[in-house]
Short mmCIF file of C-alpha atoms in Angstrom, two decimals:
data_model
loop_
_atom_site.label_atom_id
_atom_site.label_comp_id
_atom_site.label_asym_id
_atom_site.label_seq_id
_atom_site.Cartn_x
_atom_site.Cartn_y
_atom_site.Cartn_z
CA MET Q 1 30.11 -18.04 5.36
CA SER Q 2 27.69 -21.02 5.21
CA VAL Q 3 25.91 -21.74 2.14
CA ALA Q 4 22.48 -22.61 4.20
CA GLU Q 5 22.68 -18.95 5.92
CA PRO Q 6 20.00 -16.39 4.96
CA ARG Q 7 20.70 -13.06 3.19
CA ARG Q 8 19.53 -10.06 5.56
CA ILE Q 9 18.23 -6.37 4.39
CA VAL Q 10 17.51 -3.98 6.58
CA LEU Q 11 15.71 -1.33 5.35
CA PHE Q 12 15.94 1.99 7.58
CA ARG Q 13 14.10 5.15 7.15
CA HIS Q 14 16.07 8.16 7.27
CA ALA Q 15 15.74 10.03 10.71
CA LYS Q 16 13.40 13.53 11.70
CA ALA Q 17 13.74 15.90 8.48
CA ASP Q 18 13.77 19.74 8.75
CA TRP Q 19 12.13 22.30 6.82
CA PRO Q 20 14.02 25.10 5.90
CA GLN Q 21 13.63 26.72 2.50
CA VAL Q 22 14.93 24.16 0.40
CA THR Q 23 13.51 21.77 -2.39
CA ASP Q 24 12.62 18.41 -0.31
CA HIS Q 25 15.48 16.61 -2.36
CA GLU Q 26 17.59 18.75 0.07
CA ARG Q 27 16.39 18.92 3.31
CA PRO Q 28 18.08 18.31 6.18
CA LEU Q 29 18.62 16.39 9.29
CA ALA Q 30 16.96 18.31 11.94
CA ASP Q 31 19.12 18.06 15.32
CA ARG Q 32 16.52 15.07 16.86
CA GLY Q 33 17.14 13.22 13.70
CA ARG Q 34 21.42 14.28 14.22
CA GLN Q 35 20.70 11.57 17.95
CA ASP Q 36 18.17 9.67 16.29
CA ALA Q 37 20.76 7.90 14.04
CA ALA Q 38 23.45 8.34 15.84
CA VAL Q 39 20.99 6.24 18.74
CA ALA Q 40 19.91 3.76 15.23
CA GLY Q 41 23.56 3.14 14.31
CA ARG Q 42 24.15 1.68 17.18
CA LYS Q 43 21.12 -0.08 17.42
CA LEU Q 44 22.54 -1.60 14.01
CA THR Q 45 25.73 -2.83 15.16
CA ASP Q 46 23.78 -4.56 18.09
CA THR Q 47 21.58 -6.99 15.42
CA GLY Q 48 25.55 -8.20 14.69
CA ILE Q 49 24.85 -8.47 11.62
CA PRO Q 50 28.26 -7.74 9.35
CA VAL Q 51 26.65 -5.29 6.56
CA GLU Q 52 28.71 -5.52 3.36
CA LEU Q 53 26.70 -3.30 1.34
CA ALA Q 54 24.95 0.15 1.32
CA LEU Q 55 22.25 0.97 -1.04
CA CYS Q 56 21.62 5.44 -0.05
CA SER Q 57 19.01 7.47 -1.12
CA THR Q 58 20.96 10.70 -2.68
CA ALA Q 59 18.84 13.02 -0.74
CA THR Q 60 20.44 15.13 2.41
CA ARG Q 61 18.33 13.59 4.88
CA THR Q 62 19.28 10.19 4.22
CA ARG Q 63 22.94 10.49 3.58
CA GLU Q 64 23.39 13.01 6.60
CA THR Q 65 21.34 9.73 8.62
CA TRP Q 66 23.80 7.51 6.95
CA LYS Q 67 27.03 8.87 8.16
CA LEU Q 68 25.80 9.04 11.47
CA ALA Q 69 24.52 6.10 11.41
CA VAL Q 70 27.59 3.68 10.12
CA HIS Q 71 30.07 6.13 12.41
CA GLU Q 72 28.64 3.60 15.40
CA PHE Q 73 29.76 1.01 13.05
CA PRO Q 74 32.95 -1.81 13.88
CA ARG Q 75 32.89 -1.74 9.88
CA ARG Q 76 32.68 0.81 7.63
CA PRO Q 77 31.09 -1.06 3.88
CA LYS Q 78 30.94 0.01 0.96
CA THR Q 79 28.51 3.09 -0.09
CA VAL Q 80 26.81 3.08 -3.00
CA TYR Q 81 24.07 6.44 -2.61
CA GLU Q 82 21.70 5.55 -5.46
CA GLU Q 83 19.66 8.21 -7.21
CA ARG Q 84 16.55 5.40 -8.16
CA ILE Q 85 16.13 5.62 -4.22
CA TYR Q 86 13.67 8.89 -4.17
CA GLU Q 87 10.67 8.54 -4.12
CA ALA Q 88 11.46 5.08 -5.40
CA SER Q 89 7.76 2.72 -5.17
CA PRO Q 90 8.48 -0.49 -2.89
CA GLY Q 91 8.07 -2.14 -6.50
CA GLU Q 92 11.20 -0.29 -8.11
CA LEU Q 93 12.89 -0.69 -5.02
CA ILE Q 94 12.62 -4.41 -5.51
CA ALA Q 95 13.71 -4.24 -9.00
CA LEU Q 96 16.84 -1.79 -7.76
CA LEU Q 97 17.26 -5.20 -5.17
CA ASN Q 98 17.59 -7.39 -7.99
CA GLU Q 99 20.43 -6.25 -9.61
CA ILE Q 100 22.89 -6.70 -6.38
CA GLN Q 101 25.74 -9.12 -7.43
CA ASP Q 102 25.03 -12.18 -5.36
CA ASP Q 103 28.78 -12.57 -3.58
CA VAL Q 104 26.79 -10.08 -1.28
CA ARG Q 105 25.21 -10.95 1.82
CA ASN Q 106 24.05 -8.93 3.94
CA ILE Q 107 22.94 -4.76 2.32
CA VAL Q 108 20.85 -1.41 4.15
CA LEU Q 109 18.86 -0.12 2.43
CA VAL Q 110 18.19 3.75 3.66
CA GLY Q 111 15.27 5.68 1.42
CA HIS Q 112 11.85 7.06 2.33
CA ASN Q 113 8.43 6.53 3.00
CA PRO Q 114 6.63 4.99 1.77
CA GLY Q 115 8.45 3.30 -0.36
CA ILE Q 116 10.85 1.82 2.90
CA GLU Q 117 7.78 0.83 5.00
CA GLY Q 118 5.61 -0.38 1.70
CA LEU Q 119 8.96 -2.62 0.76
CA ALA Q 120 8.95 -4.00 4.68
CA GLU Q 121 5.41 -5.08 4.23
CA ILE Q 122 5.00 -6.25 0.72
CA LEU Q 123 8.52 -8.73 1.27
CA SER Q 124 7.95 -10.23 4.44
CA GLY Q 125 5.96 -13.85 3.88
CA ALA Q 126 6.27 -14.27 7.62
CA ALA Q 127 7.83 -12.88 10.98
CA GLU Q 128 9.23 -13.47 13.78
CA ASP Q 129 8.40 -12.92 17.39
CA ASP Q 130 5.97 -9.95 17.47
CA ALA Q 131 8.65 -7.93 14.88
CA ARG Q 132 5.67 -7.85 13.18
CA GLU Q 133 3.20 -6.59 15.86
CA ARG Q 134 5.72 -4.15 16.94
CA MET Q 135 5.85 -3.07 13.17
CA THR Q 136 2.05 -2.41 12.15
CA ARG Q 137 1.59 -0.49 16.06
CA ARG Q 138 4.55 2.13 15.36
CA GLY Q 139 4.45 2.37 11.55
CA PHE Q 140 7.54 2.87 10.42
CA PRO Q 141 8.63 6.82 11.69
CA ALA Q 142 11.52 9.14 11.19
CA ALA Q 143 14.77 6.40 12.04
CA ALA Q 144 13.16 2.93 12.55
CA PHE Q 145 14.19 -0.32 10.93
CA ALA Q 146 13.44 -3.29 9.88
CA VAL Q 147 15.48 -6.26 9.06
CA LEU Q 148 13.91 -9.05 6.72
CA ALA Q 149 15.87 -12.36 6.13
CA PHE Q 150 15.82 -14.98 3.01
CA ASP Q 151 17.36 -17.65 0.55
CA GLY Q 152 18.17 -17.63 -2.96
CA SER Q 153 19.33 -14.85 -4.97
CA TRP Q 154 19.04 -11.44 -4.57
CA LYS Q 155 17.62 -11.85 -8.13
CA SER Q 156 14.99 -14.25 -6.82
CA LEU Q 157 13.77 -11.46 -4.68
CA GLU Q 158 10.56 -10.85 -4.84
CA PRO Q 159 6.78 -9.95 -2.29
CA GLY Q 160 6.46 -12.43 0.56
CA ALA Q 161 9.46 -13.98 0.07
CA ALA Q 162 11.39 -12.74 3.32
CA THR Q 163 10.91 -12.53 7.28
CA LEU Q 164 10.76 -9.61 9.07
CA VAL Q 165 13.13 -11.48 11.74
CA ASP Q 166 13.38 -7.90 13.63
CA TYR Q 167 12.04 -4.24 13.89
CA TRP Q 168 13.14 -1.38 15.61
CA ALA Q 169 12.47 2.31 15.91
CA PRO Q 170 13.40 5.52 17.85
CA SER Q 171 10.84 4.99 20.54
CA GLU Q 172 11.17 1.11 21.19
#
């Protein structure tokens, strides 16, 4: 891998969840969410990003989303289930990303709104093509993902340091 190649972060919101009589943390995916998670996995594969590490919230709906999405990948990346992602603010998520070892180039972070959408907005100082316009128009619905690229170490990741290079949502 070239030293000049940027690092990439895929910010992936969990798919549509159901509302049974359980705690928020334990909410499972709805039927549509299970379908959208698999489609999102195929779309993530289509980006060609060789994801090396997945950081996934411990909530049931994020774990189910990731399990269905990663099934579409040609190679399963190392997955770490991280409690700190659940209900995390964009700042808390940046602090978590700053902890990643520099030998990791490409990651996916599977989490929740408003943290995921806020993080995409805060990190992306620039955007390619119409990615920002599409993300602004659509928001960050369930099963959506944004791909950001940046140069430097994970410890140097800060607001405005990345470029929004791609965005996808189930109705795209």
